[in-house]
Amino acid sequence: ILSNIFLTFLTSAMVFSAYGPAVNNETAKRIAAGAVAHASRNGWNVAVAVVDTHGMMIYYEMMDDTQTGSATVSVEKARTAAMFRRPTSAFEGNVEGRPAMVTFGVNMIEGGLPVVAEEG
């Protein structure tokens, strides 16, 4: 029952796009390259995980000297953003007063972003 309430709340509160075209390895590498370039310009050492539209891992890259905790967190953030079709930051504000939300395997740390592309 609780999961239905949680999902109903999220889907009624947000409008999201269709899952869109599948993500192949070549596209995943281009997405990761853009993320790594952005991180390098800002002096950040990051782990980048790119998943398909269902949250399954397609490509992973970790920059030198990235904290080891980022390895797991990056994958969790990517999966959450893909499976729920919204940035992970959308969950962050919904936790207060609702501790059960943390039991759904959702990563609520800001930074997981769904990548949306138009077909064609």
Short mmCIF file of N, CA, C and O in Angstrom, two decimals, residues 22 25 39 48 53 62 79:
data_model
loop_
_atom_site.label_atom_id
_atom_site.label_comp_id
_atom_site.label_asym_id
_atom_site.label_seq_id
_atom_site.Cartn_x
_atom_site.Cartn_y
_atom_site.Cartn_z
N ALA A 22 16.26 4.06 -27.28
CA ALA A 22 17.22 3.29 -26.49
C ALA A 22 18.59 3.97 -26.51
O ALA A 22 18.93 4.69 -27.45
N ASN A 25 25.79 1.88 -26.76
CA ASN A 25 27.11 2.12 -26.20
C ASN A 25 27.76 3.38 -26.75
O ASN A 25 28.35 4.16 -26.00
N ALA A 39 33.07 18.19 -15.85
CA ALA A 39 33.70 18.02 -14.54
C ALA A 39 35.15 18.51 -14.56
O ALA A 39 35.59 19.20 -13.63
N VAL A 48 31.10 8.65 -13.55
CA VAL A 48 29.97 8.86 -14.45
C VAL A 48 29.39 7.50 -14.82
O VAL A 48 30.10 6.63 -15.31
N THR A 53 17.27 3.26 -20.72
CA THR A 53 15.99 3.82 -20.28
C THR A 53 15.33 3.02 -19.17
O THR A 53 14.39 3.49 -18.55
N MET A 62 35.28 6.37 -14.26
CA MET A 62 35.64 7.08 -13.05
C MET A 62 36.96 7.81 -13.29
O MET A 62 37.95 7.19 -13.70
N ARG A 79 20.54 5.19 -12.20
CA ARG A 79 19.39 4.27 -12.23
C ARG A 79 18.11 4.96 -11.77
O ARG A 79 17.06 4.82 -12.38
#
